Amino acid sequence: MKGKETSGRRLVDISLPIGEAMTVWPGDPRPRLEGTRSISRGDTCNLTRIVFGAHTGTHVDAPYHFIEEGHRVESIPLAALIGPCRVIETAPGALVAREDLEGRGIGKGERILLKTDNSSFWGKGIDAFREDFTALSEGAAEYLVKMETILVGIDYLSVESFHAPGNPVHRLLLGNRVIILEGLDLSRVEAGHWELVCLPLNIPGLEGAPARAVLRALPGKPAAPGDSAFS
């Protein structure tokens, strides 16, 4: 179930379901789910072996992903992954520019999730990887670092353009301890204030890990002016 009411507060699952036909980054391992035991075959239980990459579907990037001496996934503080966040809807375009974020009232130390045209890709049987996804520009990343952003998320498999040489956006964000959350499905989420709960798998030593990410509506918090590019 993608969204439901709990104690009067709406919950929305913004994670991508993991399956063998899902979209993966070119060159990453495709998920495999293999039943190793089956009650229907006479076994005492059902048991499944799963194989997939650390950056499959909805996932968190730790600094170690691009910085050799950077912290690994188990060192990311849980407090940074849970708390108030802003969903900001951006205008169509290949890149989210600095100018797209300035004037949105982003404060110091916020969690920012970017809802772009990418969210329209999910749930329509489009499983092939798309190189033309909307990504974050270097200027926008610099602005988020300046604002001491705790976490930035986006609704495709990378915050960085597919053709960006040297991965400057990743290096800039991760080098300044901005947590990156990729592979979100924000198609059912309105721009505005939410509470984020994001829990990556605790696999020590990794540069990143798949995560279950959920948004919960905040009581009495309407959308902030300018959160939607279309308002």
Short mmCIF file of C-alpha atoms in Angstrom, two decimals:
data_model
loop_
_atom_site.label_atom_id
_atom_site.label_comp_id
_atom_site.label_asym_id
_atom_site.label_seq_id
_atom_site.Cartn_x
_atom_site.Cartn_y
_atom_site.Cartn_z
CA MET A 1 0.00 0.00 0.00
CA LYS A 2 1.55 3.30 -1.11
CA GLY A 3 -0.18 5.63 1.33
CA LYS A 4 -2.50 5.33 4.30
CA GLU A 5 -3.79 7.18 7.33
CA THR A 6 -2.29 6.34 10.74
CA SER A 7 -3.59 8.19 13.79
CA GLY A 8 -4.84 10.94 11.49
CA ARG A 9 -1.43 11.47 9.85
CA ARG A 10 -0.96 10.38 6.28
CA LEU A 11 1.91 8.00 5.51
CA VAL A 12 3.39 7.71 2.02
CA ASP A 13 5.91 5.05 1.05
CA ILE A 14 8.35 6.78 -1.32
CA SER A 15 10.52 3.68 -1.83
CA LEU A 16 10.84 1.81 -5.10
CA PRO A 17 9.84 -1.87 -4.94
CA ILE A 18 12.81 -4.17 -5.58
CA GLY A 19 12.31 -6.75 -8.30
CA GLU A 20 14.13 -8.44 -11.14
CA ALA A 21 12.59 -6.16 -13.80
CA MET A 22 13.32 -2.88 -12.03
CA THR A 23 15.42 -0.04 -13.40
CA VAL A 24 19.09 -0.22 -12.43
CA TRP A 25 22.06 2.00 -13.17
CA PRO A 26 23.99 0.76 -16.24
CA GLY A 27 26.61 -1.75 -15.13
CA ASP A 28 25.07 -2.35 -11.69
CA PRO A 29 23.98 -5.89 -10.84
CA ARG A 30 20.35 -6.63 -11.63
CA PRO A 31 18.39 -7.94 -8.63
CA ARG A 32 17.84 -11.70 -8.44
CA LEU A 33 15.28 -13.35 -6.19
CA GLU A 34 15.63 -17.11 -5.91
CA GLY A 35 13.37 -19.36 -3.88
CA THR A 36 15.61 -21.81 -2.05
CA ARG A 37 12.85 -23.48 -0.02
CA SER A 38 9.16 -23.83 -0.75
CA ILE A 39 6.27 -25.22 1.26
CA SER A 40 4.59 -26.19 -2.02
CA ARG A 41 7.60 -28.42 -2.78
CA GLY A 42 7.47 -30.11 0.61
CA ASP A 43 9.82 -27.88 2.59
CA THR A 44 8.91 -26.74 6.09
CA CYS A 45 9.04 -23.04 5.13
CA ASN A 46 9.43 -20.59 2.28
CA LEU A 47 12.89 -19.06 1.97
CA THR A 48 14.33 -16.67 -0.62
CA ARG A 49 17.88 -15.75 -1.57
CA ILE A 50 18.21 -12.15 -2.78
CA VAL A 51 21.14 -10.65 -4.69
CA PHE A 52 21.39 -6.96 -5.57
CA GLY A 53 23.80 -4.04 -5.55
CA ALA A 54 24.19 -1.55 -2.72
CA HIS A 55 22.69 1.20 -4.90
CA THR A 56 19.58 -0.68 -5.98
CA GLY A 57 16.31 1.25 -6.04
CA THR A 58 15.85 3.67 -3.15
CA HIS A 59 19.23 3.97 -1.47
CA VAL A 60 21.54 6.17 0.59
CA ASP A 61 25.03 7.22 -0.52
CA ALA A 62 27.64 7.47 2.22
CA PRO A 63 30.76 9.65 1.74
CA TYR A 64 32.88 6.54 1.12
CA HIS A 65 31.07 6.13 -2.21
CA PHE A 66 33.36 8.76 -3.77
CA ILE A 67 35.78 9.70 -0.98
CA GLU A 68 38.29 7.03 0.02
CA GLU A 69 38.65 8.28 3.58
CA GLY A 70 34.94 9.10 3.91
CA HIS A 71 32.51 7.64 6.43
CA ARG A 72 30.73 4.42 5.53
CA VAL A 73 27.05 3.68 5.75
CA GLU A 74 27.05 2.50 9.37
CA SER A 75 28.50 5.86 10.43
CA ILE A 76 25.59 7.90 9.07
CA PRO A 77 23.73 9.19 12.14
CA LEU A 78 20.14 7.99 12.26
CA ALA A 79 19.10 11.43 13.49
CA ALA A 80 20.05 12.84 10.09
CA LEU A 81 17.76 10.36 8.33
CA ILE A 82 14.69 10.95 10.48
CA GLY A 83 12.97 14.29 10.95
CA PRO A 84 11.24 17.21 9.25
CA CYS A 85 11.92 17.68 5.54
CA ARG A 86 10.77 19.79 2.62
CA VAL A 87 9.57 18.43 -0.70
CA ILE A 88 10.32 21.03 -3.36
CA GLU A 89 8.82 20.60 -6.82
CA THR A 90 11.03 21.91 -9.62
CA ALA A 91 10.19 23.13 -13.09
CA PRO A 92 10.89 20.79 -16.04
CA GLY A 93 14.50 20.73 -17.20
CA ALA A 94 17.63 18.62 -17.45
CA LEU A 95 19.21 20.22 -14.39
CA VAL A 96 17.99 21.73 -11.15
CA ALA A 97 19.92 25.01 -11.07
CA ARG A 98 20.93 27.14 -8.10
CA GLU A 99 18.31 29.67 -9.20
CA ASP A 100 15.62 26.98 -8.88
CA LEU A 101 16.38 26.68 -5.15
CA GLU A 102 17.12 30.27 -4.21
CA GLY A 103 14.02 32.13 -3.14
CA ARG A 104 12.34 28.96 -1.86
CA GLY A 105 13.00 29.92 1.74
CA ILE A 106 15.40 27.04 2.37
CA GLY A 107 16.79 27.43 5.87
CA LYS A 108 19.98 26.25 7.46
CA GLY A 109 20.18 22.54 8.26
CA GLU A 110 17.10 21.32 6.38
CA ARG A 111 16.40 18.01 4.67
CA ILE A 112 15.42 18.65 1.04
CA LEU A 113 13.69 16.22 -1.34
CA LEU A 114 13.46 17.28 -4.98
CA LYS A 115 10.35 16.30 -6.91
CA THR A 116 11.09 16.55 -10.62
CA ASP A 117 9.74 15.17 -13.87
CA ASN A 118 11.54 11.95 -12.94
CA SER A 119 8.68 10.89 -10.67
CA SER A 120 6.49 10.44 -13.75
CA PHE A 121 8.79 7.60 -14.89
CA TRP A 122 7.76 5.23 -12.10
CA GLY A 123 4.77 2.92 -12.20
CA LYS A 124 4.25 3.07 -15.95
CA GLY A 125 6.16 -0.02 -17.01
CA ILE A 126 9.19 2.06 -17.98
CA ASP A 127 11.92 -0.25 -16.75
CA ALA A 128 14.69 0.76 -19.14
CA PHE A 129 17.25 3.19 -17.75
CA ARG A 130 16.84 6.78 -18.97
CA GLU A 131 19.90 8.95 -19.52
CA ASP A 132 17.78 12.11 -19.77
CA PHE A 133 16.71 12.23 -16.13
CA THR A 134 16.66 15.52 -14.22
CA ALA A 135 19.67 15.93 -11.94
CA LEU A 136 21.28 18.48 -9.65
CA SER A 137 23.65 21.09 -11.06
CA GLU A 138 26.97 21.93 -9.43
CA GLY A 139 25.65 25.37 -8.58
CA ALA A 140 22.61 23.91 -6.84
CA ALA A 141 24.84 21.52 -4.89
CA GLU A 142 27.06 24.42 -3.83
CA TYR A 143 23.98 26.30 -2.61
CA LEU A 144 22.78 23.31 -0.56
CA VAL A 145 26.23 23.01 1.01
CA LYS A 146 26.14 26.73 1.81
CA MET A 147 22.78 26.21 3.52
CA GLU A 148 24.29 23.36 5.56
CA THR A 149 21.69 20.96 4.21
CA ILE A 150 21.56 17.71 6.18
CA LEU A 151 20.20 15.53 3.39
CA VAL A 152 19.19 15.91 -0.25
CA GLY A 153 17.04 13.39 -2.08
CA ILE A 154 15.91 13.07 -5.67
CA ASP A 155 13.44 10.98 -7.62
CA TYR A 156 15.83 9.06 -9.87
CA LEU A 157 18.84 6.83 -9.36
CA SER A 158 21.37 9.67 -9.09
CA VAL A 159 21.52 13.30 -8.02
CA GLU A 160 24.12 13.76 -10.75
CA SER A 161 23.68 13.99 -14.50
CA PHE A 162 24.52 10.76 -16.34
CA HIS A 163 27.09 12.55 -18.48
CA ALA A 164 28.79 14.59 -15.71
CA PRO A 165 32.56 13.90 -15.84
CA GLY A 166 34.29 13.35 -12.51
CA ASN A 167 31.08 13.25 -10.44
CA PRO A 168 31.51 16.79 -9.03
CA VAL A 169 28.01 16.92 -7.46
CA HIS A 170 28.54 13.73 -5.49
CA ARG A 171 32.01 14.82 -4.38
CA LEU A 172 30.81 18.26 -3.36
CA LEU A 173 27.85 17.00 -1.33
CA LEU A 174 29.50 13.97 0.24
CA GLY A 175 32.71 15.91 0.90
CA ASN A 176 30.65 18.31 3.00
CA ARG A 177 28.75 15.51 4.77
CA VAL A 178 25.47 16.09 2.97
CA ILE A 179 23.69 12.74 2.90
CA ILE A 180 22.41 11.72 -0.53
CA LEU A 181 19.14 9.83 -0.90
CA GLU A 182 18.45 8.55 -4.42
CA GLY A 183 15.78 6.51 -6.18
CA LEU A 184 12.71 8.11 -4.61
CA ASP A 185 9.17 7.88 -5.94
CA LEU A 186 7.54 11.22 -5.15
CA SER A 187 4.68 10.84 -7.63
CA ARG A 188 2.09 10.64 -4.82
CA VAL A 189 3.58 13.39 -2.69
CA GLU A 190 2.57 17.05 -2.64
CA ALA A 191 5.21 19.73 -2.28
CA GLY A 192 5.53 21.06 1.25
CA HIS A 193 6.52 20.05 4.77
CA TRP A 194 6.73 16.37 5.78
CA GLU A 195 8.47 14.12 8.25
CA LEU A 196 11.03 11.79 6.68
CA VAL A 197 11.82 8.34 8.02
CA CYS A 198 14.63 6.71 6.04
CA LEU A 199 16.40 3.58 7.28
CA PRO A 200 19.22 2.14 5.15
CA LEU A 201 20.26 -1.45 5.74
CA ASN A 202 22.92 -1.67 8.43
CA ILE A 203 25.70 -3.42 6.52
CA PRO A 204 29.01 -2.17 7.94
CA GLY A 205 31.78 -1.18 5.54
CA LEU A 206 29.60 -0.29 2.57
CA GLU A 207 29.61 2.93 0.56
CA GLY A 208 25.82 2.97 0.51
CA ALA A 209 22.78 0.80 1.12
CA PRO A 210 19.19 0.27 -0.02
CA ALA A 211 16.66 1.98 2.23
CA ARG A 212 12.98 2.05 3.07
CA ALA A 213 11.90 5.68 2.97
CA VAL A 214 8.54 6.96 4.18
CA LEU A 215 7.01 10.42 4.48
CA ARG A 216 4.54 11.24 7.22
CA ALA A 217 2.35 14.32 7.10
CA LEU A 218 3.03 16.89 9.78
CA PRO A 219 -0.05 18.08 11.67
CA GLY A 220 -1.08 21.61 10.76
CA LYS A 221 1.73 22.10 8.25
CA PRO A 222 0.50 23.37 4.87
CA ALA A 223 2.70 23.56 1.81
CA ALA A 224 5.20 26.38 2.06
CA PRO A 225 4.93 29.23 -0.48
CA GLY A 226 7.16 28.45 -3.44
CA ASP A 227 7.56 24.74 -2.66
CA SER A 228 5.83 23.94 -5.94
CA ALA A 229 7.20 25.31 -9.20
CA PHE A 230 3.64 25.34 -10.51
CA SER A 231 1.91 27.25 -7.68
#
